Amino acid sequence: MEPLDYHAEERSKASFDVEEMKIVWAGSRHAFEISDRAARLVASDPVFRKDNRTMLSRKELFKDTLRKTAHAVKRTIELNLSEEETHTLWFYVDQPAYANLHWGMFIPAIEGQGTEKQKQKWLPMAHNMQIIGCYAQTELGHGSNVQGLETTATFDPQTDEFVIHSPTLTSSKWWPGGLGKVSTHAVVYARLRTDGQDYGVHGFIVQLRSLDDHFPLPGITVGDIGMKFGSGAYNSMDNGLLRFDHVRIPRNQMLMRLSQVTREGKYVQSDVPRQLVYGTMVYVRQIIVSEASCALSRAVCIATRYSAVRRQFGSENGGPETQVINYKTQQSRLFPLLASAYAFRFVGEWMKWLYTDVSKRLQANDFSTLPEVHACAAGLKSITTSATADAIEECRKLCGGHGYLSCSGLPELFAVYIPNCTYEGDNIVMLLQVARFLMKTISRLVSGKMPIGTAAYLGRVEHLMQCHCEVQRAEDWLKHSIILEAFEARSARMSVACAESLSRFSTPEEGFGEISADLVEAAVAHCQLIIVSKFIEKLQQDIPGKGVKTQLENLCNVYALSLLHKHLGDFVSTGCITPKQGALANEQLRSLYSQVRPNAIALVDAFNHTDHYLGSVLGCYDGNVYQKLYEEAWKSPLNDTVVPDGYDEYIRPLLKQHFRTARL
């Protein structure tokens, strides 16, 4: 007997080639094939089971993570996987682990900041996992303000060593993943002191634990920082604390690609430009932007599929109730999130290209695009992660009461994702960095220096300050040129307004402090423009497959017009559009929802998420939600016994008491 597919009718409504859309989502046929194989490999392996994860104790969860990590390494070797295949396999294991920081932060830090000799020594051991490393930068008292770090590395010329020390409680390293229980080594960031001077924060390779018995080395206090938000989620990671009590390391364990300390204790800058450090930063942030679309697509897939299964109200003459997805209130909340998943996917693809481009330029000592690239990486990291975190919670609410169940997959997805808003740069701090870039760009226009890349539109600032939106009918909002100019005008006018406000203060820093909230809003406008423009650029490419481009055009318009509706005050108050044009945009948005509706299930199918990866009863592919919910309920540990533990001690004595009167 064929298994039931409760979404079969929905899937039959699709007016586009779903298989071709899967390839568009993956980026290429090659990427799709690698992703599809890895997803199914993980889903079919019982070691990678995760449906019981939220019921495990912290110790059980951590041991489960160690087991899965070791198994993933074993399978990688057995299958002789390429670097791309290995990365994809780890992605689908979908459980935060020390290996994420070892491969994603420790190794890149050595690659980017170590000399050739240091890389030859440390990288083979790291690649073979003969040592396991983490990235120890954040402290108890300092996170975003890296220059405020307190850990010291004082050079001792008598012994040719650095003395690593934690002088205060707040100088304790705090949060590094993998540090708590696993890492044998760390790249530690500390204030370099030599020859009586403080030369600021530098990186040092420090061994933390014995390679024989794993005990901490003398002078090192290290442990786990404790439980974090949610069940399961990031509690699989041993985020750690670390203190040094005058720990000595050889001088050559300072990462010396950019600067070094001589045997005599002299601080010497190398010939390598310091700007190369930004390459690693851009790399990490472009990964975060790319992964935002993955997390958002999971939440949207769950909410969309469940909204098509769930029926409430609207029954006529005893017929079926109305699918929740058919209510306009549901569509107006859900479909912009669906569009955002695709928008973030495409801007993530572009960020990968941007990283490759800036890396080539940096190697050729071309730093001309670096300020703009840094602003893009910071701003898009902020915008995409904040929007995704909010969207996951919105998807939980879109699933009603059942979305609150752990087996919906949404509570754990939210808990595991939200750290993205603070690690690798607090999101508000990131937006303020974008704002500084925008203010510098505008100030240089006076001298005739034209902006480049994503800021090029500011070179047309005179036109954008005076242009008028040409929309007269709702369908005019389907013209990409009109959408783009509205977003450019909004961003330019908000940035110019901030620049004019800053000019009235006695010092720039005083002005930045006073109007920082306005600067953040201007940065948001700039970043949203980038995402809209990259979606439009994607549509200008050759996109194969029946109906695929039409659906992407609909999603692009939904994304842009839903942002316009959400930030209508910005567009109207800056004079970019009139209130009437804003109303027409909303009218067109409602029409677009009607076009997305019959394709909604197929559009989330195109994400190609396996049931294992989704980890959601509500989002299962076959839509058999209620049967699965019922079965899941009986897996609760409380149902192991009919009569609960504690009945004889606490419930029975209450029931057997006889009160003459009851008092509240």
XYZ file of C-alpha atoms in Angstrom:
664
model
C 0.000 0.000 0.000
C 1.371 3.396 -1.024
C 1.980 5.777 1.916
C -0.463 8.648 2.101
C 0.704 12.081 0.977
C -1.548 14.678 2.544
C 0.173 17.371 0.457
C -0.365 15.583 -2.878
C -3.178 17.886 -3.965
C -1.147 20.949 -2.990
C 1.858 19.677 -4.938
C -0.291 19.133 -8.016
C -1.113 22.870 -8.087
C 2.506 23.916 -8.729
C 2.974 25.891 -11.923
C 6.747 25.476 -12.090
C 9.404 22.776 -12.315
C 10.222 21.932 -8.690
C 13.323 19.900 -9.581
C 14.794 22.854 -11.459
C 13.981 25.162 -8.521
C 15.909 22.783 -6.247
C 18.972 23.368 -8.416
C 18.457 27.145 -8.332
C 18.221 26.972 -4.533
C 21.359 24.827 -4.254
C 23.290 27.154 -6.576
C 24.205 24.555 -9.194
C 23.439 20.973 -10.196
C 26.786 19.896 -8.726
C 25.992 21.555 -5.365
C 22.505 20.038 -5.384
C 23.851 16.530 -5.929
C 26.405 16.849 -3.128
C 23.803 18.307 -0.774
C 21.204 15.665 -1.623
C 23.662 12.790 -1.075
C 24.889 14.169 2.242
C 21.377 14.823 3.541
C 20.261 11.280 2.753
C 23.479 9.739 4.072
C 22.981 11.429 7.439
C 19.234 10.715 7.538
C 19.804 6.971 6.955
C 22.482 6.577 9.650
C 21.068 5.682 13.107
C 24.062 7.231 14.862
C 22.874 10.647 13.670
C 19.418 10.218 15.223
C 18.210 13.475 16.780
C 14.508 13.064 17.506
C 15.242 12.439 21.208
C 17.752 15.255 21.577
C 15.600 17.635 23.618
C 14.853 14.908 26.187
C 18.499 14.166 26.971
C 20.220 15.467 30.083
C 23.132 17.850 29.519
C 25.694 15.098 30.110
C 23.846 12.681 27.833
C 23.534 15.347 25.135
C 27.230 16.216 25.303
C 28.291 12.564 25.099
C 25.877 12.112 22.176
C 27.609 15.044 20.448
C 31.045 13.489 21.013
C 29.784 10.208 19.532
C 28.290 11.883 16.466
C 31.399 13.962 15.863
C 33.694 10.932 16.051
C 31.339 9.008 13.741
C 31.235 11.883 11.248
C 35.049 11.965 11.135
C 35.099 8.174 10.664
C 32.571 8.313 7.802
C 34.457 11.159 6.147
C 37.613 9.031 6.060
C 35.829 5.828 5.016
C 34.026 7.521 2.128
C 37.090 9.581 1.149
C 34.960 12.712 0.998
C 36.194 15.920 -0.602
C 36.387 19.137 1.428
C 33.047 20.300 -0.016
C 31.384 16.949 0.703
C 32.785 16.920 4.236
C 31.474 20.405 4.964
C 28.030 19.409 3.661
C 27.997 16.233 5.764
C 28.781 18.230 8.926
C 26.043 20.691 8.003
C 23.392 17.951 7.903
C 24.559 16.350 11.154
C 22.954 19.501 12.536
C 24.306 19.475 16.076
C 26.621 22.212 17.396
C 29.944 20.617 18.303
C 33.543 21.481 19.091
C 34.515 20.538 15.545
C 32.632 23.586 14.217
C 35.073 25.888 16.000
C 38.099 23.715 15.278
C 37.506 23.833 11.516
C 35.707 27.165 11.317
C 37.794 29.397 13.608
C 40.972 27.753 14.966
C 42.365 26.548 11.636
C 41.425 29.720 9.673
C 43.080 31.868 12.376
C 46.366 30.015 11.912
C 46.003 30.077 8.134
C 45.355 33.819 8.118
C 47.709 35.029 10.853
C 50.481 32.431 11.011
C 53.787 32.520 9.154
C 54.587 29.808 6.611
C 56.762 28.080 9.200
C 53.977 28.185 11.792
C 51.445 26.844 9.317
C 53.780 23.973 8.406
C 54.058 23.052 12.085
C 50.480 23.432 13.316
C 48.129 22.859 10.391
C 48.994 19.190 9.661
C 48.283 18.312 13.297
C 45.055 20.334 13.230
C 43.852 18.855 9.931
C 44.472 15.328 11.230
C 42.824 16.282 14.543
C 45.932 15.269 16.480
C 45.239 18.512 18.272
C 41.788 20.097 18.702
C 41.588 23.861 18.829
C 39.232 26.706 19.668
C 39.196 30.484 19.295
C 39.608 32.199 22.670
C 38.884 35.891 22.173
C 35.727 36.918 24.058
C 36.111 37.584 27.779
C 33.725 37.819 30.688
C 33.980 41.596 30.601
C 34.514 42.321 26.900
C 32.960 41.009 23.684
C 32.384 43.520 20.883
C 35.143 45.834 22.134
C 38.089 43.626 21.223
C 40.584 46.387 22.016
C 39.323 46.325 25.608
C 40.446 42.718 26.221
C 42.385 42.340 29.469
C 44.299 39.040 29.129
C 48.012 39.836 28.908
C 50.929 38.244 27.050
C 54.126 39.704 28.516
C 57.437 38.866 26.854
C 60.228 37.618 29.118
C 63.577 38.152 27.302
C 65.407 36.076 29.926
C 63.642 32.880 28.862
C 62.458 33.816 25.343
C 58.858 33.188 26.414
C 55.528 34.954 26.665
C 53.760 34.876 30.008
C 49.994 34.560 29.473
C 48.008 35.846 32.443
C 44.433 36.686 33.478
C 44.889 39.715 35.763
C 41.216 40.207 36.668
C 38.033 38.175 36.978
C 36.627 39.951 33.932
C 39.677 38.914 31.890
C 38.518 35.280 32.062
C 37.933 33.920 28.566
C 34.218 33.230 28.313
C 32.086 31.576 25.596
C 34.596 29.934 23.204
C 32.939 26.816 21.768
C 34.876 23.597 22.319
C 36.877 25.165 25.138
C 34.906 23.797 28.074
C 35.761 20.095 27.834
C 37.407 19.179 24.528
C 39.992 21.580 23.094
C 43.644 20.761 23.630
C 44.809 24.067 22.154
C 43.476 27.565 21.588
C 44.314 30.662 19.641
C 44.257 33.055 22.585
C 43.915 36.790 22.055
C 45.831 38.853 24.592
C 47.469 42.243 25.040
C 51.070 41.983 23.891
C 53.479 43.679 26.267
C 57.170 43.946 25.638
C 59.939 46.441 26.185
C 57.722 48.350 28.604
C 54.941 49.005 26.071
C 51.461 47.651 25.356
C 51.098 46.843 21.633
C 47.444 45.867 21.727
C 45.678 42.573 21.075
C 47.493 39.753 19.262
C 46.927 36.020 18.789
C 48.930 33.259 20.489
C 48.754 29.474 20.163
C 48.467 28.047 23.667
C 48.245 24.391 24.715
C 45.534 23.961 27.350
C 45.356 20.238 28.077
C 47.738 17.299 28.163
C 47.746 15.172 25.021
C 48.229 12.114 27.264
C 45.468 12.321 29.877
C 43.525 15.485 28.808
C 44.043 17.168 32.183
C 44.574 20.973 32.146
C 48.222 22.019 32.140
C 49.702 23.852 35.155
C 48.421 27.407 35.583
C 45.299 26.803 33.522
C 41.778 26.804 34.919
C 39.233 25.683 32.359
C 35.634 24.453 32.385
C 32.144 24.698 30.911
C 30.088 27.882 31.481
C 26.815 26.037 32.076
C 23.389 25.523 30.549
C 22.218 27.838 27.798
C 18.820 28.836 26.423
C 16.421 26.063 25.427
C 16.347 22.255 25.439
C 18.940 20.509 23.289
C 19.945 23.357 20.976
C 23.339 24.903 21.769
C 23.695 22.871 24.964
C 25.462 20.252 22.857
C 28.399 22.682 22.705
C 30.903 22.962 25.558
C 31.215 26.739 25.618
C 34.002 27.361 28.074
C 35.688 29.612 30.602
C 39.451 29.923 30.826
C 41.887 31.613 33.206
C 45.671 31.786 33.029
C 47.992 32.039 36.022
C 51.318 33.136 34.522
C 51.381 30.410 31.870
C 54.576 30.394 29.817
C 54.692 29.641 26.079
C 57.605 29.818 23.582
C 57.972 33.121 21.715
C 57.374 31.370 18.390
C 53.773 30.564 19.427
C 52.790 34.153 18.817
C 51.044 34.271 15.427
C 53.623 36.301 13.526
C 52.453 36.838 9.976
C 51.588 40.509 10.570
C 53.968 41.371 13.413
C 56.532 39.685 15.609
C 58.681 40.075 18.691
C 62.412 39.516 18.235
C 64.613 37.471 20.561
C 65.644 40.769 22.151
C 62.037 41.769 22.794
C 61.625 44.331 20.027
C 58.198 44.622 18.414
C 58.463 44.575 14.616
C 55.729 45.007 12.007
C 56.050 42.670 9.030
C 55.752 43.724 5.401
C 52.409 41.912 5.132
C 49.547 44.455 5.068
C 47.369 44.316 8.191
C 44.288 44.589 6.006
C 44.682 40.886 5.191
C 43.176 40.103 8.610
C 39.843 41.345 7.272
C 39.766 38.452 4.823
C 39.106 35.951 7.643
C 36.431 38.223 9.113
C 34.626 38.508 5.772
C 34.885 34.723 5.313
C 33.196 33.981 8.635
C 30.446 36.550 8.130
C 29.630 35.392 4.594
C 29.122 31.893 6.000
C 26.737 33.317 8.613
C 24.763 35.133 5.898
C 24.548 31.944 3.820
C 23.400 29.906 6.813
C 20.663 32.421 7.644
C 18.719 31.234 4.602
C 19.117 27.609 5.731
C 17.663 28.233 9.185
C 14.911 30.477 7.838
C 13.988 27.967 5.133
C 13.577 25.249 7.773
C 11.185 27.356 9.822
C 9.244 28.480 6.758
C 9.010 24.909 5.438
C 7.524 23.729 8.738
C 5.053 26.625 8.999
C 3.977 26.399 5.347
C 3.361 22.655 5.349
C 1.499 22.777 8.645
C -0.596 25.761 7.507
C -1.748 23.666 4.532
C -2.722 20.731 6.793
C -4.353 22.707 9.595
C -8.016 23.602 9.107
C -10.003 25.986 11.306
C -13.448 27.591 10.893
C -15.225 28.296 7.618
C -17.099 25.005 7.280
C -20.184 25.239 5.082
C -22.984 22.663 5.127
C -20.864 20.198 7.058
C -17.986 20.421 4.575
C -14.292 20.693 5.475
C -13.061 23.715 7.376
C -10.790 26.279 5.721
C -7.075 25.573 5.408
C -5.249 28.045 7.620
C -2.935 28.907 4.714
C -5.917 30.323 2.810
C -6.512 33.089 5.358
C -5.028 36.392 4.185
C -3.797 37.108 7.713
C -1.726 33.907 7.564
C -0.435 34.678 4.079
C 0.574 38.226 4.979
C 2.730 36.877 7.823
C 4.047 33.725 6.153
C 4.722 34.566 2.505
C 7.124 37.485 3.187
C 9.170 35.022 5.263
C 9.135 32.523 2.389
C 10.332 35.297 0.082
C 13.003 36.297 2.620
C 14.418 32.759 2.635
C 15.009 32.986 -1.122
C 16.292 36.578 -0.872
C 18.843 35.610 1.803
C 19.876 32.591 -0.244
C 20.744 34.722 -3.250
C 22.494 37.474 -1.309
C 24.466 34.688 0.416
C 25.563 33.388 -2.995
C 26.683 36.883 -3.911
C 28.578 37.193 -0.613
C 30.568 34.073 -1.519
C 31.532 35.720 -4.798
C 32.397 38.933 -2.934
C 34.688 37.047 -0.538
C 36.469 35.338 -3.444
C 36.877 38.672 -5.211
C 38.235 40.555 -2.189
C 40.606 37.663 -1.377
C 42.156 37.917 -4.839
C 42.442 41.683 -4.473
C 44.058 41.430 -1.035
C 46.654 38.978 -2.342
C 47.470 41.536 -5.045
C 47.708 44.324 -2.418
C 44.553 45.951 -3.835
C 42.611 47.294 -0.855
C 40.330 49.621 -2.803
C 37.149 47.609 -2.215
C 37.881 46.605 1.390
C 35.848 49.322 3.215
C 32.780 48.567 1.115
C 33.218 44.791 1.497
C 33.660 45.114 5.264
C 30.475 47.221 5.477
C 28.588 44.637 3.383
C 29.761 41.727 5.523
C 28.925 43.513 8.775
C 25.567 44.854 7.638
C 24.290 41.724 5.933
C 25.359 39.583 8.889
C 23.265 41.834 11.112
C 20.212 42.161 8.886
C 19.905 38.493 7.908
C 20.460 37.037 11.381
C 18.081 39.452 13.127
C 15.396 38.866 10.507
C 15.881 35.095 10.664
C 15.695 34.943 14.462
C 12.479 36.980 14.418
C 11.098 34.882 11.556
C 11.657 31.559 13.338
C 9.636 32.824 16.292
C 6.959 34.143 13.929
C 6.773 30.709 12.283
C 6.270 29.148 15.710
C 3.319 31.470 16.284
C 2.011 30.731 12.781
C 1.765 27.082 13.875
C -0.511 27.972 16.789
C -0.334 25.967 20.008
C 1.327 22.945 18.395
C 4.266 25.141 17.401
C 5.149 25.322 21.103
C 5.690 21.560 21.249
C 9.309 20.510 21.192
C 8.523 17.997 18.427
C 7.482 20.869 16.145
C 11.209 21.515 15.799
C 10.713 25.270 16.102
C 11.612 25.868 19.782
C 14.977 24.147 19.392
C 15.616 25.799 16.020
C 14.987 29.195 17.618
C 17.204 28.418 20.606
C 20.079 27.141 18.483
C 19.893 30.032 16.006
C 19.569 33.175 18.117
C 23.239 33.280 19.224
C 23.950 34.392 15.634
C 22.607 37.820 16.610
C 25.424 38.362 19.095
C 28.423 36.235 18.162
C 30.878 37.349 15.488
C 29.733 40.913 16.104
C 26.709 42.231 17.989
C 24.109 43.171 15.397
C 23.633 46.774 16.514
C 27.405 47.311 16.638
C 27.601 45.880 13.112
C 24.977 48.343 11.846
C 26.832 51.255 13.432
C 29.936 50.182 11.494
C 27.857 50.303 8.307
C 26.615 53.756 9.295
C 30.200 55.016 9.708
C 30.995 53.736 6.227
C 27.939 55.525 4.807
C 28.834 58.806 6.537
C 32.421 58.634 5.222
C 31.144 57.857 1.733
C 28.828 60.883 1.741
C 31.525 63.192 3.138
C 33.872 62.225 0.288
C 31.324 63.087 -2.399
C 32.278 66.738 -1.961
C 35.814 66.016 -3.147
C 34.478 64.144 -6.168
C 35.389 60.648 -4.921
C 32.738 58.381 -6.387
C 31.548 55.402 -4.325
C 31.803 51.857 -5.684
C 29.976 48.549 -5.479
C 26.875 48.455 -3.319
C 27.349 52.130 -2.410
C 27.564 53.301 -6.051
C 23.991 54.614 -5.934
C 25.170 57.368 -3.569
C 27.083 58.799 -6.526
C 23.649 59.772 -7.883
C 22.617 61.371 -4.613
C 21.467 64.657 -6.215
C 19.005 62.811 -8.434
C 17.858 60.503 -5.613
C 17.184 63.478 -3.318
C 14.799 64.995 -5.882
C 13.269 62.089 -7.805
C 9.558 61.288 -7.578
C 8.071 57.815 -7.696
C 6.166 57.230 -10.949
C 3.677 54.664 -9.618
C 0.101 55.426 -10.686
C -1.436 51.944 -10.586
C -0.849 48.961 -8.303
C 0.765 46.911 -11.080
C 3.402 49.632 -11.584
C 5.020 48.233 -8.443
C 5.960 45.120 -10.444
C 8.560 47.153 -12.371
C 11.961 46.443 -10.852
C 13.318 49.833 -11.884
C 10.622 51.539 -9.799
C 11.206 49.299 -6.781
C 14.969 49.797 -6.978
C 14.771 53.589 -7.256
C 12.377 53.775 -4.294
C 14.784 51.765 -2.124
C 17.792 53.782 -3.349
C 16.041 57.089 -2.673
C 14.973 55.989 0.802
C 18.499 54.878 1.731
C 20.177 57.962 0.242
C 17.784 60.410 1.923
C 18.092 58.742 5.330
C 21.899 58.736 5.074
C 22.031 62.382 3.955
C 19.708 63.370 6.795
C 22.054 61.674 9.277
C 25.083 63.388 7.717
C 23.361 66.772 8.037
C 22.496 66.061 11.676
C 26.097 65.055 12.442
C 27.406 68.305 10.986
C 25.577 70.259 13.689
C 27.540 68.658 16.545
C 30.859 69.975 17.816
C 32.553 66.577 17.311
C 31.633 63.561 15.155
C 31.766 61.221 18.164
C 29.295 63.347 20.098
C 27.003 63.280 17.090
C 27.315 59.518 16.662
C 26.347 59.019 20.272
C 23.310 61.274 20.060
C 21.810 60.102 16.766
C 22.974 56.471 16.878
C 19.379 55.198 16.609
C 18.886 57.176 13.370
C 22.212 55.902 12.067
C 21.125 52.316 12.693
C 17.923 52.914 10.702
C 19.929 54.383 7.823
C 22.202 51.328 7.863
C 19.176 49.028 7.800
C 17.817 50.874 4.743
C 21.165 50.498 2.955
C 21.405 46.764 3.707
C 17.824 46.071 2.669
C 18.574 47.832 -0.608
C 21.529 45.479 -1.161
C 19.352 42.398 -0.651
C 16.608 43.692 -2.953
C 19.129 44.639 -5.650
C 20.859 41.226 -5.506
C 17.511 39.449 -5.847
C 16.758 41.563 -8.911
C 20.233 40.805 -10.323
C 19.551 37.088 -9.844
C 16.437 37.452 -12.010
C 18.537 38.945 -14.803
C 20.456 35.667 -15.124
C 19.451 32.796 -17.377
C 17.171 30.690 -15.159
C 16.066 27.376 -16.710
C 12.946 25.397 -15.903
C 9.252 25.861 -16.632
C 7.792 28.672 -14.566
C 10.814 28.944 -12.233
C 11.668 32.533 -13.139
C 8.028 33.616 -12.778
C 7.892 32.259 -9.233
C 11.178 33.935 -8.335
C 9.868 37.231 -9.722
C 6.776 36.881 -7.535
C 8.940 36.182 -4.478
C 11.257 39.085 -5.266
C 8.288 41.437 -5.474
C 6.787 40.032 -2.274
C 10.096 40.548 -0.474
C 10.542 44.140 -1.680
C 6.936 45.272 -1.241
C 6.554 43.642 2.166
C 9.631 45.594 3.305
C 8.142 48.757 1.811
C 4.891 48.099 3.683
C 6.735 47.366 6.949
C 8.865 50.515 6.667
C 6.206 52.666 5.022
C 6.957 55.510 7.432
C 10.528 55.765 6.086
C 9.442 55.860 2.463
C 6.664 58.414 3.023
C 8.440 60.679 5.534
C 11.482 61.007 3.262
C 9.224 61.849 0.316
C 10.223 58.805 -1.734
C 6.597 57.813 -2.255
C 3.192 59.250 -1.410
C 0.695 57.644 1.021
C -1.443 56.758 -2.018
C 1.474 54.949 -3.655
C 2.059 53.113 -0.378
C -1.561 51.942 -0.448
C -1.125 50.772 -4.056
C 1.946 48.781 -3.016
C -0.123 47.028 -0.369
C -2.846 46.312 -2.914
C -0.288 44.742 -5.250
C 1.142 42.739 -2.350
C -2.256 41.133 -1.705
C -2.439 40.179 -5.373
C 1.024 38.618 -5.184
C 0.001 36.503 -2.196
C -2.760 35.002 -4.336
C -0.158 34.057 -6.966
C 2.212 32.532 -4.407
C -0.531 30.560 -2.642
C -0.983 27.627 -5.113
C 2.803 27.217 -5.321
C 3.578 27.531 -1.610
C 4.112 23.823 -0.837
C 6.203 23.314 -3.979
C 8.310 26.367 -3.123
C 9.266 24.905 0.265
C 9.741 21.443 -1.284
C 12.416 23.101 -3.429
C 14.536 23.558 -0.286
C 14.941 19.753 -0.486
C 14.991 19.328 3.298
C 14.722 15.741 4.495
C 12.416 14.973 7.413
C 15.536 14.157 9.438
C 17.055 17.583 8.814
C 13.776 19.415 9.500
C 13.296 17.501 12.748
C 9.632 18.468 12.842
C 6.399 16.524 13.169
C 4.497 19.553 11.853
C 6.724 19.932 8.787
C 6.938 16.280 7.717
C 6.932 15.745 3.952
C 3.805 13.580 3.815
C 1.730 15.966 5.958
C 0.495 13.172 8.255
C 0.736 15.569 11.174
C -1.952 14.399 13.592
C -0.982 10.719 13.537
C 2.643 11.656 14.143
C 1.732 14.090 16.936
C -0.234 11.343 18.682
C 2.637 8.868 18.345
C 5.141 11.470 19.526
C 3.124 12.157 22.682
C 3.553 8.554 23.842
C 7.331 8.900 23.623
C 7.280 11.321 26.554
C 9.259 9.926 29.519
C 6.266 10.733 31.717
C 4.336 8.061 29.832
C 6.827 5.330 30.785
C 4.502 4.576 33.714
C 0.731 4.866 33.944
C 0.873 6.151 37.513
C 3.479 8.917 37.880
C 6.507 8.679 40.107
C 5.664 10.631 43.234
C 2.026 9.556 43.371
C 2.378 7.757 46.708
C 4.421 10.580 48.254
C 2.550 13.646 47.049
C -0.735 12.994 45.207
C -2.340 10.157 47.208
C -1.959 11.899 50.598
C -3.734 14.955 49.171
C -6.562 12.914 47.658
C -7.121 10.961 50.866
C -7.475 14.030 53.077
C -11.020 15.079 53.965
C -11.610 18.780 54.362
C -14.866 20.065 55.782
C -14.469 23.297 53.852
C -12.324 24.274 50.925
C -10.482 27.562 51.074
C -8.904 29.408 48.189
